[in-house]
Amino acid sequence: MQRNFIKKCKVCGTKEHVLFHYGVCSCRACGSFFRRYLDHENQWKYNLCKCSEKNFDEESQQDLAKCKKCRLGLKKRKASS
């Protein structure tokens, strides 16, 4: 039996091109953003962001994609070369 469910990016909330990237269901855009971060990690400073702890509705969920700190909440160890 195949289960049909709509996957949603946990970072930005989009429902397009969502796969399991870097330890979380994320879209290709957020996955690519994280990959670029890993490639240039020594040039960036990263601290956890407080906005991801809030409860967002559908409209404000899109604002998370604009927050670089939220997009960096993916797991480094799941990144493949």
PDB file of C-alpha atoms in Angstrom:
ATOM      1  CA  MET A   1       0.000   0.000   0.000  1.00  0.00           C
ATOM      2  CA  GLN A   2       1.392   3.370  -0.996  1.00  0.00           C
ATOM      3  CA  ARG A   3       0.892   6.297   1.322  1.00  0.00           C
ATOM      4  CA  ASN A   4       0.058   9.584  -0.301  1.00  0.00           C
ATOM      5  CA  PHE A   5       0.872  12.603   1.786  1.00  0.00           C
ATOM      6  CA  ILE A   6       1.983  16.089   1.007  1.00  0.00           C
ATOM      7  CA  LYS A   7       5.537  16.795   2.061  1.00  0.00           C
ATOM      8  CA  LYS A   8       6.315  20.287   3.219  1.00  0.00           C
ATOM      9  CA  CYS A   9       9.720  21.918   3.658  1.00  0.00           C
ATOM     10  CA  LYS A  10      10.315  22.291   7.389  1.00  0.00           C
ATOM     11  CA  VAL A  11      12.457  25.357   6.735  1.00  0.00           C
ATOM     12  CA  CYS A  12      10.392  27.525   4.401  1.00  0.00           C
ATOM     13  CA  GLY A  13       7.063  25.698   4.156  1.00  0.00           C
ATOM     14  CA  THR A  14       6.981  25.178   0.387  1.00  0.00           C
ATOM     15  CA  LYS A  15       5.424  22.000  -0.995  1.00  0.00           C
ATOM     16  CA  GLU A  16       7.469  21.859  -4.210  1.00  0.00           C
ATOM     17  CA  HIS A  17      10.528  19.622  -4.711  1.00  0.00           C
ATOM     18  CA  VAL A  18      10.608  18.471  -1.086  1.00  0.00           C
ATOM     19  CA  LEU A  19      12.920  15.576  -0.213  1.00  0.00           C
ATOM     20  CA  PHE A  20      14.806  14.412   2.847  1.00  0.00           C
ATOM     21  CA  HIS A  21      17.946  16.592   2.761  1.00  0.00           C
ATOM     22  CA  TYR A  22      20.478  16.866   5.571  1.00  0.00           C
ATOM     23  CA  GLY A  23      18.304  15.271   8.226  1.00  0.00           C
ATOM     24  CA  VAL A  24      15.052  17.112   7.539  1.00  0.00           C
ATOM     25  CA  CYS A  25      12.350  17.330   4.862  1.00  0.00           C
ATOM     26  CA  SER A  26      13.465  20.355   2.905  1.00  0.00           C
ATOM     27  CA  CYS A  27      13.091  21.779  -0.575  1.00  0.00           C
ATOM     28  CA  ARG A  28      15.923  21.909  -3.070  1.00  0.00           C
ATOM     29  CA  ALA A  29      16.389  25.647  -2.517  1.00  0.00           C
ATOM     30  CA  CYS A  30      16.947  25.279   1.234  1.00  0.00           C
ATOM     31  CA  GLY A  31      19.116  22.193   0.678  1.00  0.00           C
ATOM     32  CA  SER A  32      21.237  24.100  -1.849  1.00  0.00           C
ATOM     33  CA  PHE A  33      21.526  27.044   0.511  1.00  0.00           C
ATOM     34  CA  PHE A  34      22.821  24.703   3.228  1.00  0.00           C
ATOM     35  CA  ARG A  35      25.294  23.098   0.810  1.00  0.00           C
ATOM     36  CA  ARG A  36      26.687  26.533  -0.091  1.00  0.00           C
ATOM     37  CA  TYR A  37      27.018  27.282   3.615  1.00  0.00           C
ATOM     38  CA  LEU A  38      29.035  24.091   4.128  1.00  0.00           C
ATOM     39  CA  ASP A  39      31.313  24.978   1.226  1.00  0.00           C
ATOM     40  CA  HIS A  40      32.092  28.393   2.779  1.00  0.00           C
ATOM     41  CA  GLU A  41      31.495  27.631   6.457  1.00  0.00           C
ATOM     42  CA  ASN A  42      34.669  29.297   7.710  1.00  0.00           C
ATOM     43  CA  GLN A  43      33.471  32.632   6.283  1.00  0.00           C
ATOM     44  CA  TRP A  44      30.117  32.617   8.136  1.00  0.00           C
ATOM     45  CA  LYS A  45      29.206  33.004  11.769  1.00  0.00           C
ATOM     46  CA  TYR A  46      26.217  30.918  12.819  1.00  0.00           C
ATOM     47  CA  ASN A  47      24.019  31.207  15.885  1.00  0.00           C
ATOM     48  CA  LEU A  48      20.627  29.589  16.346  1.00  0.00           C
ATOM     49  CA  CYS A  49      17.725  31.832  15.475  1.00  0.00           C
ATOM     50  CA  LYS A  50      14.805  32.494  17.792  1.00  0.00           C
ATOM     51  CA  CYS A  51      12.193  32.936  15.045  1.00  0.00           C
ATOM     52  CA  SER A  52      12.108  29.184  14.305  1.00  0.00           C
ATOM     53  CA  GLU A  53      10.847  28.561  17.851  1.00  0.00           C
ATOM     54  CA  LYS A  54       7.699  30.613  17.261  1.00  0.00           C
ATOM     55  CA  ASN A  55       4.462  29.202  15.873  1.00  0.00           C
ATOM     56  CA  PHE A  56       4.023  30.447  12.321  1.00  0.00           C
ATOM     57  CA  ASP A  57       0.936  30.339  10.156  1.00  0.00           C
ATOM     58  CA  GLU A  58       1.104  29.516   6.429  1.00  0.00           C
ATOM     59  CA  GLU A  59       1.814  33.106   5.334  1.00  0.00           C
ATOM     60  CA  SER A  60       4.536  33.931   7.835  1.00  0.00           C
ATOM     61  CA  GLN A  61       6.172  30.518   7.283  1.00  0.00           C
ATOM     62  CA  GLN A  62       7.566  31.930   4.025  1.00  0.00           C
ATOM     63  CA  ASP A  63       9.521  34.490   6.045  1.00  0.00           C
ATOM     64  CA  LEU A  64      11.598  31.646   7.483  1.00  0.00           C
ATOM     65  CA  ALA A  65      13.136  31.087   4.048  1.00  0.00           C
ATOM     66  CA  LYS A  66      14.463  34.639   4.178  1.00  0.00           C
ATOM     67  CA  CYS A  67      16.136  34.043   7.545  1.00  0.00           C
ATOM     68  CA  LYS A  68      19.593  32.585   6.914  1.00  0.00           C
ATOM     69  CA  LYS A  69      19.873  31.358  10.484  1.00  0.00           C
ATOM     70  CA  CYS A  70      16.651  29.331  10.157  1.00  0.00           C
ATOM     71  CA  ARG A  71      17.849  27.798   6.922  1.00  0.00           C
ATOM     72  CA  LEU A  72      21.071  26.775   8.646  1.00  0.00           C
ATOM     73  CA  GLY A  73      19.181  24.648  11.157  1.00  0.00           C
ATOM     74  CA  LEU A  74      19.813  21.585   8.948  1.00  0.00           C
ATOM     75  CA  LYS A  75      22.297  18.920  10.057  1.00  0.00           C
ATOM     76  CA  LYS A  76      25.882  19.107   8.795  1.00  0.00           C
ATOM     77  CA  ARG A  77      26.611  15.422   9.251  1.00  0.00           C
ATOM     78  CA  LYS A  78      23.920  14.469   6.724  1.00  0.00           C
ATOM     79  CA  ALA A  79      25.615  16.459   3.961  1.00  0.00           C
ATOM     80  CA  SER A  80      27.195  14.398   1.234  1.00  0.00           C
ATOM     81  CA  SER A  81      30.115  15.517  -0.877  1.00  0.00           C
TER      82      SER A  81
END
